[in-house]
Structures are given as C-alpha cells and as structure tokens.
XYZ file of C-alpha atoms in Angstrom:
220
model
C -0.051 0.070 0.036
C 1.615 3.342 -1.048
C 2.255 5.909 1.655
C 0.375 9.139 1.272
C 2.976 11.748 1.916
C 0.474 14.564 2.275
C -1.405 12.598 4.864
C 1.690 11.861 6.824
C 2.787 15.431 6.649
C -0.584 16.664 7.874
C -0.521 14.134 10.633
C 2.991 15.193 11.695
C 2.033 18.840 11.799
C -1.091 18.093 13.823
C 1.001 16.108 16.329
C 3.593 18.971 16.446
C 0.927 21.628 16.921
C -0.671 19.447 19.764
C 2.757 19.001 21.407
C 3.493 22.706 21.233
C 0.048 23.494 22.684
C 0.629 21.036 25.503
C 4.074 22.565 26.189
C 2.473 26.001 26.114
C -0.105 24.985 28.698
C 2.563 23.484 30.911
C 4.673 26.651 30.701
C 1.730 28.829 31.496
C 0.905 26.656 34.562
C 4.421 26.693 35.826
C 4.648 30.521 35.290
C 1.376 31.027 37.175
C 2.964 29.162 40.094
C 6.392 30.747 40.112
C 5.332 34.215 38.810
C 5.059 36.041 42.070
C 8.265 34.758 43.728
C 10.243 35.350 40.428
C 8.904 38.918 40.023
C 9.641 39.517 43.737
C 13.302 38.404 43.238
C 13.645 40.467 40.053
C 12.253 43.504 41.756
C 14.837 43.161 44.636
C 17.690 42.692 42.018
C 16.556 45.690 40.022
C 16.253 47.783 43.166
C 19.696 46.868 44.243
C 21.105 47.814 40.819
C 19.422 51.261 41.124
C 20.643 51.493 44.740
C 24.156 50.642 43.524
C 24.014 53.456 41.004
C 22.884 55.997 43.478
C 25.063 54.921 46.354
C 27.923 53.417 44.481
C 28.519 54.913 41.018
C 27.579 58.485 41.878
C 29.027 58.484 45.394
C 32.410 56.952 44.317
C 32.669 59.258 41.332
C 32.048 62.240 43.599
C 34.646 60.958 46.081
C 37.335 60.750 43.305
C 36.281 64.206 42.043
C 37.380 65.701 45.369
C 40.906 64.445 44.680
C 41.132 66.713 41.636
C 41.927 69.610 44.052
C 45.412 68.178 44.269
C 47.657 69.303 41.351
C 48.937 65.865 40.231
C 45.506 64.357 40.151
C 44.148 67.461 38.319
C 46.913 67.162 35.675
C 46.055 63.460 35.135
C 42.440 64.316 34.710
C 43.142 67.065 32.182
C 45.187 64.608 30.204
C 42.340 62.015 30.216
C 39.767 64.576 29.328
C 41.909 65.659 26.335
C 42.370 62.208 24.779
C 41.051 61.343 21.374
C 37.978 59.042 21.135
C 39.732 55.621 20.909
C 42.407 56.754 23.341
C 39.561 57.628 25.713
C 37.990 54.240 25.094
C 41.228 52.502 25.981
C 41.570 54.452 29.281
C 37.861 53.799 30.051
C 38.588 50.060 29.900
C 41.871 50.338 31.808
C 40.637 49.977 35.392
C 38.970 46.705 34.765
C 42.037 45.402 33.007
C 44.447 46.532 35.660
C 42.441 45.159 38.583
C 41.540 41.874 36.976
C 44.657 40.100 38.395
C 43.510 41.042 41.893
C 40.317 39.124 41.306
C 42.308 36.105 40.257
C 44.351 36.427 43.497
C 41.049 36.588 45.430
C 39.904 33.395 43.699
C 43.301 31.719 44.631
C 42.844 32.798 48.251
C 39.351 31.506 48.245
C 40.536 28.093 46.853
C 42.965 27.951 49.828
C 40.374 28.588 52.395
C 41.124 32.309 52.935
C 37.549 33.327 52.680
C 37.785 36.648 54.640
C 40.880 37.825 52.864
C 39.491 36.796 49.451
C 36.149 38.538 50.095
C 37.995 41.711 51.224
C 40.267 41.776 48.191
C 37.390 41.104 45.782
C 35.201 43.805 47.312
C 38.100 46.296 47.426
C 38.995 45.677 43.764
C 35.368 45.968 42.688
C 34.884 49.234 44.594
C 38.182 50.645 43.243
C 37.399 49.646 39.629
C 33.818 51.108 39.921
C 35.115 54.352 41.361
C 37.737 54.703 38.591
C 35.305 53.717 35.747
C 32.611 56.197 37.073
C 35.124 59.027 37.219
C 36.884 58.245 33.902
C 33.492 57.964 32.122
C 32.564 61.538 33.236
C 36.015 62.775 31.974
C 35.854 60.865 28.584
C 32.189 60.964 27.774
C 32.577 63.887 25.197
C 35.171 61.918 23.398
C 33.456 58.563 23.634
C 30.251 59.994 22.188
C 32.293 60.848 19.004
C 32.629 57.080 18.315
C 29.623 56.083 16.178
C 28.825 52.619 17.647
C 29.342 53.890 21.116
C 26.986 56.810 20.662
C 24.323 54.598 19.185
C 24.630 52.074 22.076
C 24.610 54.942 24.618
C 21.574 56.634 23.002
C 19.703 53.330 23.009
C 20.681 52.237 26.522
C 20.010 55.467 28.363
C 16.319 55.955 27.577
C 15.717 52.264 28.209
C 17.592 52.426 31.559
C 15.735 55.607 32.555
C 12.378 53.935 31.784
C 13.307 50.789 33.679
C 14.554 52.811 36.692
C 11.387 54.857 36.727
C 9.369 51.639 36.995
C 11.709 50.379 39.794
C 11.464 53.626 41.693
C 7.743 53.229 41.715
C 7.902 49.716 43.226
C 7.322 49.055 46.888
C 10.689 47.397 47.112
C 12.416 50.656 46.129
C 10.239 52.761 48.411
C 10.952 50.470 51.306
C 14.705 50.681 50.338
C 14.535 54.418 50.610
C 13.052 54.212 54.026
C 15.866 51.893 55.119
C 18.347 54.212 53.476
C 17.032 57.209 55.502
C 17.084 55.286 58.688
C 20.688 54.141 58.035
C 21.770 57.652 57.360
C 20.167 58.954 60.556
C 21.759 56.117 62.508
C 25.208 56.918 60.968
C 24.845 60.564 61.840
C 23.773 59.765 65.329
C 26.834 57.499 65.798
C 29.126 60.135 64.249
C 27.969 62.686 66.768
C 28.202 60.273 69.616
C 31.688 59.104 68.730
C 33.105 62.413 67.523
C 34.796 63.342 70.864
C 36.316 59.851 71.201
C 37.551 59.840 67.581
C 38.982 63.330 68.079
C 40.840 62.213 71.228
C 42.116 59.233 69.358
C 43.268 61.392 66.471
C 45.153 63.680 68.786
C 46.734 60.672 70.610
C 47.886 59.129 67.294
C 49.193 62.455 66.149
C 51.193 63.025 69.359
C 52.522 59.431 69.255
C 53.609 59.890 65.629
C 55.311 63.151 66.516
C 57.028 61.526 69.492
C 58.299 58.618 67.246
C 59.549 61.141 64.723
C 61.597 62.984 67.257
C 63.004 59.755 68.664
C 64.052 58.443 65.139
C 65.202 61.628 63.556
C 65.957 63.708 66.656
C 63.920 66.699 65.350
C-alpha cells in the first residue's frame, strides 16, 4: 500500500501543534505558580542595581572628584579629558584590565580557604574599579560619544535604563529601600555625633604618638 506523503505530513504537523500546545499549557501553569516569587526576586535585584548606581557609582565618582583639588590628580584628569575618542575608550577600559589580576588572586585565596581575605580583596577591587570607571567615564564621555557605535549604544541604552529605573523607583521594594536608607543615614549621623569626641581624642593621641616617634628616630 503506497504511503500518502501529504497525509503523513498533515498528521505530523497536527502532532507537532498538539505537542506545542501542551508545552504552552505546561509553561503557563508553571509560570502562574512561580510568577510572584520570580517577580519579587527580580524587583529586589533591580532595586539593588538602582541603589548601587545612586550609592555606588555616583558616590564613588564624587569621592574621586574631590581628589582633583590636588595638582597631580588634576593634571592626570586634564590629560584624560583631552584624549582622542579611541584613546579615551582604552583608558575607560583600563581600570577593569588592571584590577583583573587582583580578582584572580582573590579566587586563589578562596581556593586555599582564605575566605575573609578573598572577600575583602574582591570587594576592594570591585569598589576601586567602579570608582575609577565612574570618574573616567565623566571625563571621557565627550570623546566617547564621537565614536559612532558607542554613541548609538549609549543613546539606545540610556532611555531604556531611565524607563526601567522609573518603574523600579515606583515599586514598593524601592520605596521600602529608601526608608531603610534614610534610617541608616540617621543612624550613622547619630553614631558620628556620639563618637566624635572619642575619635577626636584618638586622632590627637595618634598624632602625638607619631610626633614623638619622629623625634626619637630623627631627633627633630
């Protein structure tokens, strides 16, 4: 009996559609179950990203900007700001490249059971690279925008990021995070006022001790 190719093809496609429909129903069922916890986790991650930008990127960049009051740092920043586009791009990528070996050292320490040292080194390298990248980007942005593909990527990314962050800032997770942030700042200010006399006495004691050691060593 000859095989009807058309009939077999039609049967195959019917089975395929039925299988896809069954998979679709299974996926929808699974999504209905995990939707809330997944969205909850994603909201927290997104809020942490925004929090990092406001507390990390901006704060670290502002901190490094204060160093520009010193002449050597100011000279370096003027040199960076005057670089051509691809020179600026190379300098922009430099902090991550230079600090990458430290992350490998941190992994080596972790492999040898030095968890605290590895964590401290990794966090320190991450904070340092973030601070440098944030400051260098501010200095090199006018040159980087002259690169066509960079300008297109930047012009696409920024509106998308702003829209996403607007949604995040309207979420309850972000609003709660702002409350926690305010409480933390008030707590830190309270501790600063409370410990200021002690810290001032400690600073004076250290200064006197250093002066005494200087006189003993150099006789001045």
